[in-house]
XYZ file of C-alpha atoms in Angstrom:
690
model
C -30.447 14.418 22.551
C -29.633 11.396 20.356
C -27.829 13.669 17.880
C -25.690 15.224 20.618
C -24.804 11.823 22.079
C -23.905 10.648 18.570
C -21.583 13.632 18.157
C -19.807 12.825 21.418
C -19.553 9.134 20.500
C -18.081 9.847 17.059
C -15.586 12.324 18.521
C -14.431 9.560 20.839
C -14.086 7.138 17.944
C -11.988 9.672 16.064
C -9.816 10.438 19.083
C -9.034 6.776 19.777
C -8.352 6.023 16.099
C -11.205 3.561 15.640
C -12.202 5.188 12.352
C -8.637 5.433 11.013
C -8.866 2.289 8.811
C -12.021 3.674 7.216
C -10.325 7.024 6.639
C -7.392 5.247 4.947
C -9.797 3.298 2.763
C -11.589 6.526 1.829
C -8.231 8.088 0.864
C -7.444 5.138 -1.396
C -10.859 5.489 -3.032
C -10.130 9.151 -3.706
C -6.979 8.123 -5.554
C -8.840 5.585 -7.641
C -11.757 7.925 -8.407
C -9.337 10.654 -9.420
C -7.499 8.158 -11.591
C -3.863 7.932 -12.710
C -1.909 11.051 -13.614
C 1.222 11.231 -15.764
C 4.478 11.707 -13.836
C 6.815 14.620 -14.617
C 10.103 13.380 -13.160
C 12.307 11.631 -15.776
C 12.574 8.332 -13.923
C 13.484 4.940 -15.346
C 13.303 1.729 -13.298
C 15.853 -1.040 -13.855
C 13.927 -4.025 -12.583
C 15.305 -7.332 -11.441
C 12.414 -9.566 -12.458
C 11.851 -13.278 -13.049
C 13.045 -12.967 -16.653
C 16.359 -11.611 -15.395
C 16.904 -14.679 -13.240
C 16.016 -16.917 -16.173
C 18.177 -15.060 -18.699
C 21.250 -14.725 -16.473
C 20.827 -18.150 -14.888
C 22.293 -16.838 -11.627
C 21.300 -17.374 -8.023
C 20.568 -14.457 -5.736
C 22.457 -12.481 -4.647
C 24.019 -11.619 -7.978
C 27.776 -10.995 -8.117
C 28.433 -7.422 -7.023
C 30.841 -7.035 -9.893
C 27.812 -7.606 -12.146
C 26.049 -4.746 -10.350
C 29.159 -2.660 -11.031
C 28.950 -3.564 -14.686
C 25.312 -2.422 -14.670
C 26.290 0.903 -13.016
C 28.937 1.562 -15.641
C 26.532 0.776 -18.506
C 24.005 3.227 -17.080
C 26.616 5.886 -16.245
C 27.854 5.855 -19.838
C 24.515 7.367 -20.832
C 25.025 10.404 -18.522
C 22.027 10.027 -16.170
C 21.286 12.694 -13.561
C 21.466 10.201 -10.717
C 21.451 6.459 -10.070
C 19.551 5.170 -7.040
C 20.275 1.615 -5.904
C 17.372 0.167 -3.865
C 19.473 -2.800 -2.720
C 21.332 -3.425 0.542
C 25.003 -4.358 0.911
C 25.651 -4.402 4.681
C 27.708 -7.630 4.630
C 30.694 -8.832 2.558
C 30.003 -10.587 -0.702
C 29.910 -14.372 -0.612
C 32.242 -14.215 -3.606
C 35.021 -12.492 -1.664
C 36.412 -9.039 -1.116
C 37.418 -8.533 -4.728
C 33.762 -8.670 -5.690
C 32.961 -5.793 -3.279
C 35.992 -3.828 -4.429
C 35.038 -3.978 -8.092
C 31.535 -2.837 -7.245
C 32.875 0.075 -5.162
C 35.174 1.206 -7.929
C 32.299 1.244 -10.446
C 30.300 3.417 -8.043
C 33.224 5.765 -7.592
C 33.637 6.184 -11.338
C 29.927 6.939 -11.823
C 30.057 9.746 -9.184
C 26.271 10.073 -8.921
C 25.187 6.831 -7.257
C 22.971 6.910 -4.157
C 23.100 3.720 -2.102
C 20.396 2.509 0.219
C 20.454 1.781 3.937
C 17.693 0.263 6.074
C 17.349 1.850 9.541
C 15.876 -0.794 11.846
C 15.327 -1.297 15.571
C 16.333 -4.567 17.180
C 14.811 -5.538 20.520
C 16.439 -8.240 22.608
C 14.075 -8.051 25.539
C 16.229 -6.036 27.956
C 17.618 -3.577 25.442
C 16.799 -1.907 22.146
C 19.391 -1.003 19.562
C 19.384 0.614 16.149
C 20.864 -1.067 13.084
C 21.725 1.211 10.164
C 22.531 -1.526 7.641
C 24.865 0.829 5.795
C 26.731 -0.540 2.767
C 30.264 -1.781 3.389
C 32.839 1.032 3.483
C 34.564 -0.310 0.389
C 31.292 0.024 -1.481
C 30.049 3.342 -0.121
C 33.326 5.291 -0.252
C 32.734 6.528 -3.780
C 28.945 6.956 -3.548
C 27.337 10.348 -3.922
C 25.331 9.577 -0.791
C 23.942 6.859 1.425
C 20.261 7.309 2.261
C 17.536 5.403 4.104
C 15.156 3.393 1.929
C 12.667 2.710 4.757
C 8.970 2.773 3.770
C 6.943 1.924 6.896
C 3.337 1.035 5.979
C 0.250 2.419 7.695
C -1.700 0.374 10.211
C -3.559 -1.423 7.397
C -0.232 -2.484 5.752
C -0.650 -0.068 2.815
C 2.294 2.175 1.883
C 1.038 5.741 1.533
C 3.900 7.780 2.959
C 7.682 7.830 3.229
C 9.938 9.336 5.919
C 11.978 12.342 4.778
C 14.835 12.031 7.272
C 16.123 9.686 9.956
C 17.959 10.157 13.246
C 21.000 7.932 13.782
C 21.741 7.186 17.439
C 20.490 5.618 20.644
C 16.729 5.004 20.199
C 16.181 4.904 23.972
C 18.076 8.090 24.861
C 18.161 10.262 21.746
C 20.382 13.321 21.701
C 20.094 16.577 19.804
C 23.615 15.919 18.584
C 22.611 12.680 16.858
C 23.365 12.796 13.129
C 20.449 13.023 10.692
C 20.491 11.310 7.319
C 18.034 12.122 4.566
C 15.739 9.633 2.977
C 16.543 7.931 -0.315
C 13.902 9.926 -2.216
C 14.964 13.298 -0.781
C 18.616 12.653 -1.686
C 17.766 11.803 -5.281
C 15.469 14.832 -5.528
C 18.301 17.137 -4.377
C 20.691 15.649 -6.948
C 18.081 16.215 -9.648
C 17.702 19.827 -8.519
C 21.440 20.405 -8.622
C 21.458 18.989 -12.155
C 19.035 21.665 -13.251
C 15.671 19.903 -13.058
C 12.885 21.981 -11.513
C 12.411 20.731 -7.968
C 10.147 22.052 -5.206
C 11.558 22.702 -1.715
C 11.715 19.676 0.562
C 8.921 19.837 3.157
C 9.888 20.331 6.790
C 7.600 17.587 8.021
C 9.039 14.283 9.175
C 7.169 12.275 6.527
C 5.468 12.768 3.194
C 2.082 11.532 1.971
C 2.889 10.301 -1.530
C 0.760 11.635 -4.343
C 0.665 8.310 -6.165
C 0.461 8.733 -9.932
C -1.056 5.328 -10.658
C -0.548 1.602 -10.386
C 2.348 -0.636 -11.247
C 4.076 0.333 -14.496
C 3.379 4.051 -14.237
C 7.126 4.582 -14.702
C 8.969 2.809 -17.529
C 10.703 -0.480 -16.685
C 13.923 -1.758 -18.293
C 14.915 -5.348 -17.413
C 18.234 -5.730 -15.598
C 19.441 -8.522 -17.884
C 18.968 -6.464 -21.045
C 21.137 -3.651 -19.724
C 24.034 -5.861 -18.585
C 23.918 -7.749 -21.893
C 24.188 -4.502 -23.824
C 20.766 -4.845 -25.450
C 19.804 -1.313 -24.328
C 21.323 1.881 -25.738
C 22.835 3.832 -22.785
C 21.446 7.040 -24.337
C 18.092 5.878 -22.937
C 19.356 6.966 -19.506
C 20.555 10.437 -20.495
C 19.275 13.105 -18.071
C 17.228 10.485 -16.250
C 16.928 9.442 -12.635
C 17.622 5.724 -12.803
C 16.376 3.475 -10.005
C 17.560 -0.096 -9.575
C 15.496 -2.569 -7.574
C 13.915 -6.017 -7.329
C 10.411 -6.498 -8.756
C 10.227 -10.277 -8.498
C 7.588 -11.492 -6.004
C 10.058 -14.106 -4.730
C 12.014 -11.416 -2.872
C 8.971 -9.972 -1.075
C 9.666 -6.385 -1.997
C 6.067 -5.800 -3.115
C 3.579 -3.674 -1.173
C -0.059 -2.561 -1.266
C -0.639 1.047 -2.367
C -3.828 3.036 -3.059
C -3.776 1.890 -6.699
C -2.478 -1.619 -5.951
C -4.441 -2.843 -2.943
C -3.558 -6.464 -3.775
C 0.077 -5.785 -2.838
C 1.777 -5.926 -6.237
C 3.594 -2.559 -6.234
C 7.441 -2.964 -6.146
C 9.175 -0.922 -3.490
C 11.522 0.603 -6.085
C 8.557 2.075 -7.990
C 7.061 3.451 -4.772
C 10.320 5.407 -4.467
C 9.721 6.673 -7.998
C 6.280 7.995 -6.959
C 7.782 9.633 -3.886
C 10.543 11.325 -5.930
C 7.995 12.583 -8.458
C 5.884 13.977 -5.611
C 8.935 15.776 -4.169
C 9.917 17.157 -7.580
C 6.462 18.604 -8.229
C 5.850 19.656 -4.648
C 2.293 18.331 -4.760
C 2.363 16.067 -1.730
C -0.987 15.165 -0.171
C -1.641 17.514 2.724
C -3.828 16.408 5.599
C -6.472 18.784 6.862
C -6.005 19.942 10.480
C -6.649 17.154 12.970
C -9.383 19.172 14.725
C -11.475 19.567 11.561
C -12.896 16.033 11.440
C -14.239 15.951 15.040
C -15.454 19.529 14.636
C -17.486 18.570 11.560
C -18.785 15.468 13.363
C -19.906 17.656 16.272
C -21.879 19.779 13.814
C -23.251 17.122 11.467
C -24.390 14.571 14.074
C -26.858 16.994 15.728
C -27.809 18.240 12.254
C -28.765 14.689 11.223
C -30.959 14.423 14.317
C -32.473 17.880 13.762
C -33.506 16.942 10.214
C -35.429 13.931 11.546
C -37.264 16.175 14.001
C -38.100 18.774 11.344
C -39.004 16.576 8.384
C -40.632 13.289 7.580
C -38.207 10.389 7.639
C -37.909 10.004 3.861
C -37.351 13.712 3.340
C -34.859 13.788 6.186
C -33.073 10.814 4.637
C -32.954 12.643 1.314
C -31.522 15.711 3.043
C -28.918 13.577 4.824
C -27.924 11.956 1.529
C -27.687 15.429 -0.026
C -25.434 16.667 2.790
C -23.278 13.560 2.485
C -22.973 14.028 -1.275
C -21.995 17.646 -0.657
C -19.411 16.579 1.906
C -18.074 13.904 -0.449
C -17.964 16.436 -3.285
C -16.021 18.918 -1.176
C -13.653 16.157 -0.060
C -13.036 15.027 -3.634
C -12.567 18.565 -4.946
C -10.104 19.389 -2.164
C -8.192 16.197 -2.956
C -8.141 16.406 -6.743
C -7.649 20.161 -7.091
C -5.647 21.162 -4.020
C -4.070 17.837 -2.952
C -5.701 18.127 0.456
C -7.039 15.101 2.293
C -10.167 15.932 4.290
C -11.039 13.205 6.764
C -14.717 12.810 5.849
C -15.476 9.412 7.394
C -15.849 10.825 10.919
C -18.308 13.549 9.849
C -20.149 11.025 7.659
C -20.473 8.559 10.539
C -21.623 11.425 12.770
C -24.262 12.500 10.254
C -25.491 8.934 9.719
C -25.434 8.075 13.423
C -27.245 11.279 14.348
C -29.915 10.539 11.739
C -30.234 6.851 12.615
C -30.237 7.250 16.400
C -32.768 10.071 16.295
C -34.932 8.076 13.865
C -34.870 5.113 16.240
C -35.567 7.360 19.210
C -38.454 8.948 17.310
C -39.784 5.548 16.282
C -39.803 4.317 19.867
C -41.427 7.555 21.014
C -44.004 7.336 18.228
C -44.852 3.753 19.137
C -45.370 4.763 22.748
C -47.425 7.742 21.653
C -49.444 5.603 19.240
C -50.125 3.146 22.026
C -51.246 5.978 24.297
C -53.383 7.674 21.650
C -54.838 4.490 20.168
C -57.482 4.437 22.887
C -58.766 7.806 21.671
C -58.204 7.913 17.917
C -59.125 5.583 15.094
C -56.226 3.863 13.278
C -56.713 6.161 10.266
C -56.651 9.304 12.397
C -53.728 7.942 14.381
C -51.742 7.356 11.190
C -52.415 10.939 10.156
C -51.273 12.248 13.540
C -48.037 10.272 13.296
C -47.543 11.231 9.644
C -47.997 14.946 10.293
C -45.974 14.845 13.511
C -45.693 18.285 15.058
C -47.930 19.661 12.312
C -50.934 18.287 14.189
C -52.248 20.781 16.719
C -53.183 18.730 19.774
C -53.070 21.785 21.982
C -56.343 23.256 23.173
C -58.293 25.513 20.804
C -61.887 26.478 20.103
C -63.494 24.775 17.115
C -66.764 23.417 15.778
C -67.277 19.764 16.739
C -70.017 17.186 17.092
C -70.191 15.577 20.542
C -71.660 12.130 21.147
C -72.708 10.457 24.392
C -73.997 6.896 24.703
C -75.056 5.140 27.898
C -76.475 1.712 28.712
C -80.006 1.897 30.091
C -80.525 0.300 33.474
C -76.873 -0.564 33.797
C -76.733 0.236 37.501
C -79.560 -2.188 38.269
C -78.035 -4.772 35.961
C -74.626 -4.522 37.595
C -76.041 -5.045 41.078
C -77.156 -8.567 40.254
C -74.111 -9.611 38.224
C -70.850 -11.068 39.372
C -68.058 -8.444 39.010
C -66.006 -10.776 36.815
C -68.903 -11.385 34.429
C -69.754 -7.697 34.393
C -66.153 -6.805 33.564
C -66.017 -9.214 30.620
C -69.387 -8.082 29.282
C -68.533 -4.407 29.599
C -65.148 -4.893 27.930
C -66.780 -6.638 24.978
C -69.494 -3.999 24.711
C -67.096 -1.050 24.862
C -64.729 -2.709 22.384
C -67.561 -3.177 19.894
C -68.770 0.401 20.340
C -65.260 1.843 20.074
C -64.725 0.042 16.795
C -67.895 1.659 15.439
C -66.675 5.123 16.466
C -63.377 4.506 14.697
C -65.142 3.213 11.567
C -66.952 6.532 11.298
C -63.809 8.669 11.773
C -64.583 9.604 15.355
C -62.336 10.109 18.361
C -63.134 8.381 21.648
C -62.837 11.072 24.280
C -63.331 8.903 27.337
C -65.193 6.040 28.977
C -67.283 6.851 32.032
C -68.302 3.467 33.360
C -70.589 2.129 30.635
C -70.826 5.555 28.976
C -68.915 6.347 25.790
C -68.068 9.948 24.900
C -66.802 10.631 21.394
C -66.146 13.698 19.255
C -65.916 14.429 15.543
C -64.103 17.110 13.517
C -61.030 16.969 15.772
C -58.102 16.792 15.528
C -58.622 16.708 11.734
C -61.326 18.492 9.793
C -64.277 16.310 8.787
C -66.944 18.082 6.719
C -69.399 15.239 7.508
C -68.778 15.225 11.245
C -72.459 15.433 12.242
C -73.513 12.804 9.687
C -70.785 10.430 10.889
C -71.863 10.903 14.491
C -75.484 9.998 13.644
C -74.322 6.983 11.635
C -72.368 5.918 14.693
C -75.475 6.219 16.881
C -77.518 4.101 14.437
C -74.813 1.432 14.341
C -74.655 1.515 18.146
C -78.313 0.442 18.218
C -77.731 -2.422 15.808
C -74.583 -3.688 17.541
C -76.130 -3.389 21.001
C -78.913 -5.745 19.922
C -76.292 -8.279 18.852
C -74.383 -7.982 22.126
C -77.647 -8.217 24.054
C -78.676 -11.424 22.266
C -75.346 -12.981 23.222
C -75.457 -11.980 26.892
C -79.203 -12.088 27.784
C -79.055 -15.578 29.268
C -76.010 -14.824 31.440
C -77.001 -11.374 32.706
C -80.728 -12.057 33.047
C -81.892 -9.087 31.015
C -81.623 -7.122 27.800
C -79.072 -4.464 26.933
C -80.243 -1.227 25.358
C -78.579 2.145 25.029
C -79.422 5.753 24.393
C -77.400 8.284 22.382
C -77.327 12.070 22.627
C -75.654 14.186 19.934
C -74.985 17.920 19.792
C -73.011 20.114 17.402
C -71.360 23.384 18.368
C -68.168 25.111 19.384
C -66.082 23.738 22.236
C -62.567 23.884 23.630
C -60.770 20.854 22.195
C -57.237 19.613 22.794
C -54.836 18.216 25.336
C -56.172 19.247 28.718
C -55.546 18.158 32.282
C -53.108 18.537 35.132
C -49.338 18.685 35.352
C -49.346 14.973 36.198
C -51.813 13.744 33.564
C -53.072 15.058 30.257
C -55.892 13.821 28.029
C -57.185 14.758 24.628
C -60.736 15.925 25.356
C -63.385 18.589 24.801
C -65.070 20.885 27.291
C -67.798 23.491 27.133
C -71.553 23.978 26.884
C -71.730 21.945 23.657
C -70.417 18.907 25.539
C -72.769 19.429 28.453
C -75.827 19.614 26.185
C -74.894 16.377 24.406
C -74.695 14.640 27.790
C -78.118 16.058 28.780
C -79.677 14.852 25.530
C -78.468 11.336 26.204
C -79.976 11.432 29.674
C -83.501 12.244 28.378
C -83.654 9.559 25.675
C -85.553 7.238 28.035
C -88.052 10.003 28.848
C -88.966 10.261 25.156
C -88.679 6.529 24.437
C -86.195 7.381 21.709
C -82.830 5.680 21.313
C -81.193 8.653 19.580
C -81.839 12.334 20.284
C -80.056 15.133 18.479
C -80.049 18.874 19.012
C -81.382 21.411 16.525
C -77.839 22.390 15.473
C -77.025 18.770 14.646
C -80.380 18.419 12.847
C -79.473 21.333 10.578
C -76.283 19.503 9.557
C -78.008 16.154 8.810
C -81.459 17.292 7.651
C -82.767 15.182 4.779
C -80.169 12.418 5.258
C -81.895 10.498 8.063
C -85.435 9.810 9.123
C -86.183 12.052 12.081
C -89.126 13.312 14.036
C -89.353 16.475 16.052
C -89.797 15.915 19.764
C -90.482 19.547 20.585
C -88.596 22.041 22.683
C -87.403 21.081 26.146
C -85.550 22.807 28.911
C -82.720 20.535 29.912
C -80.830 20.706 33.168
C -78.346 23.559 33.144
C -80.271 25.461 30.410
C -82.769 28.270 30.884
C -83.751 28.569 27.225
C -85.734 25.675 25.687
C -83.818 23.572 23.162
C -85.544 22.026 20.136
C -84.715 18.334 19.900
C -85.237 15.583 17.334
C -85.350 11.801 17.412
C -83.429 9.886 14.764
C -85.300 6.848 13.507
C -83.545 3.626 12.561
C -83.267 2.995 8.836
C -84.538 -0.596 9.111
C -87.617 -1.059 11.265
C -87.460 -4.852 10.913
C -84.343 -5.021 13.068
C -85.937 -3.493 16.173
C -88.247 -4.852 18.852
C -91.760 -4.957 17.498
C -95.130 -6.249 18.645
C -98.123 -7.648 16.764
C -100.866 -5.100 16.098
C -104.124 -5.916 14.339
C -106.034 -2.700 13.907
C -107.725 -0.670 11.243
C -105.681 2.067 9.654
C -106.165 4.852 7.157
C -103.328 5.759 4.809
C -103.329 9.195 3.224
C -100.926 10.170 0.424
C -98.831 13.085 1.595
C -99.788 16.297 -0.156
C -102.547 14.648 -2.275
C -105.173 13.735 0.295
C -105.983 10.385 -1.372
C -107.061 7.882 1.321
C -106.780 4.094 1.542
C -108.101 1.753 4.204
C -105.613 -0.901 5.296
C -104.846 -3.014 8.352
C -101.747 -3.127 10.552
C -99.663 -6.244 11.113
C -97.027 -5.192 13.671
C -95.451 -2.029 15.067
C -92.157 -0.795 16.546
C -90.907 2.536 17.783
C -89.457 3.218 14.362
C -92.149 1.998 12.008
C -95.176 -0.138 11.215
C -96.024 -3.054 8.910
C -99.266 -2.846 6.884
C -101.325 -5.346 4.853
C -103.884 -4.714 2.155
C -101.788 -1.916 0.675
C -102.658 -1.034 -2.967
C -99.982 -1.641 -5.600
C -100.030 2.056 -6.482
C -98.323 2.836 -3.197
C -94.769 2.024 -4.235
C -91.588 1.896 -2.229
C -90.408 5.434 -1.388
C -93.941 6.878 -1.197
C -94.442 9.385 1.632
C -97.700 8.772 3.537
C -99.619 9.711 6.671
C -101.028 6.910 8.839
C -103.814 6.946 11.394
C -104.612 3.741 13.221
C -106.734 2.896 16.234
C -108.161 -0.089 17.974
C -106.432 -3.444 18.288
C -105.538 -2.753 21.905
C -103.998 0.651 21.341
C -104.701 2.897 24.327
C -104.938 5.901 22.018
C -105.016 6.450 18.260
C -101.643 6.823 16.580
C -100.956 9.468 13.955
C -97.582 9.493 12.183
C -95.863 10.357 8.932
C -93.543 7.956 7.201
C -92.110 6.456 4.060
C -92.715 3.042 2.526
C -89.343 1.296 2.691
C -90.267 -2.201 1.485
C -93.063 -4.026 -0.407
C -93.986 -7.753 -0.517
C -97.277 -8.535 -2.224
C -99.964 -6.430 -0.536
C -97.747 -5.983 2.536
C -95.581 -2.897 3.078
C -93.139 -1.639 5.672
C -93.306 2.002 6.726
C -90.494 3.817 8.499
C -91.675 6.690 10.659
C -90.278 10.100 9.764
C -92.396 11.919 12.328
C -94.697 10.748 15.106
C -97.043 13.152 16.844
C -95.753 13.996 20.285
C -98.617 12.360 22.192
C -98.463 9.254 19.992
C -94.817 8.365 20.739
C -95.502 7.313 24.364
C -98.517 5.334 23.153
C -96.326 3.311 20.798
C -93.717 2.639 23.498
C -96.329 1.636 26.050
C -98.032 -0.733 23.645
C -94.772 -2.444 22.584
C -93.581 -2.881 26.153
C -96.909 -4.518 27.108
C -96.826 -7.087 24.287
C -94.501 -10.028 23.708
C -91.851 -9.172 21.104
C -92.041 -10.825 17.718
C -89.184 -12.926 16.379
C -87.113 -11.266 13.672
C -87.829 -12.322 10.141
C -86.215 -11.644 6.833
C -88.123 -9.600 4.285
């Protein structure tokens, strides 16, 4: 949509001429990039410069008899034509004899073209045309009188000359009004009659000059040198001689494509125009409809590239298209003298690209804000980076599903003020969400105090099950920290349970016509929720399914809880408890009982005593030095207030003197409730550093 709107906007800019100054500037750059080219017309410029005023020591205007003397000096060299870019509409200040002598010199030369300036004069209530023709006594013997007008473009640069002018009432023109040719056309026709090759005069009203270069492209001969006889008249043989003022004092200097500073004399601009007419290589403008047509194509194309590629690649493609357009424009100009208006299409291409990029950026920011509640920053960056390459639509795939719920939250919430509950829950969920994101998970939804998360979607994660279990372990640690902060205010402890299952599910953007969410559905999800609900029945904080266990086996300490039939299932499901990696960070109670340690697989027995116990492990004293950290053992302890003997397998995870910490890897099914019951009936020990 942004690309289409850009196309319409640029077409409007072209239609109303807003881009015309830029198009003119681009044309001038084409001239300068192409560089100067040698002229073919044999033109010589007689220039009235500052040196002429100094050498002749005369005030302007010069005596017209002196101009006549100049004409006769030039004519003696047999030039093809003499063009006088000076105006003589009023009698000489030196009297009629001065005009008469000048007219007679012109008559004797027989090939002089005099200039006239066609102007419009507005007096408020009427408009009239002034021709500024030379006096009759001067023009009677001229080969022709022609208009020297060179109206500049809107930016004051002279790029074109009129080819003919209508003489008559400017308000009510008539088809019978006489037409006079322009100065340059008249001189070109005289050159053609003299035998020089000359192209046909174009039918258009004006001509875009094919400028050959800057000032001095055509040879200059100072006025004073000619009238003093310092120049051999043979220099002018078979030449087109132009006479004009080049001194800046007389303000007959103009900007041109090669002289943007405004230092090109008007008489030399006529030389460029005559050379263009002689060669027939005028600059032709491409059809007016081409520029808006290209803009209408390129603006949507610039937007389409943004939608199809990453921004940098799209930018590279846009630059490539622009370079191609510029190359075509330059080739058309330098080889075929055709001016393609490329600014409009370029603006369309750039505007289409820029507007669509901005539109996409705004859309992406909104989408990022919407998706940030589900995906981690890393995953979110990947989604944005891949754009449409990310399949957020629903599909079946292997995922690991995670559910976590606060235990006793309903009871807790009943005795808390809603405002306090809201703040506590926001802090808790924020902490838990951060953990999910740290382990590359996606938060599916919040259900009250419950967090549902998934792994291996939308991007593949070969360690999805491992990352889910790591998340569950970190949940336990962080929940203890949150609980310690809030116990005094909420009047109780916060604990949670986690259920994890791995399997196939339908994953993607699902929902109604009014609202969509990125979620997962299926039996795999249901089982994960059921596993979370039975964690309190087994006094285990984390329970995983057999399929998840197969993915993480050997990477975490686990114990088999047996096979259970959960709600919604007819076939028993084997489940496992995941044990925390650091037993010293969990609630433990003092236990002073006798214990027997047996080396796993060797049968060697040692008698020790217990110091304290938790659901995830036990601390022993009197442990022989031979039992090093990492040793797998079996423990049997009884007495010390235990309702039943405890039998478990574990690994020594720390040593300090004769003391050792053992992390349970498996606890016999009837021993797990015994441990939980004992801990809950004893005051918890303060944490201590090993």
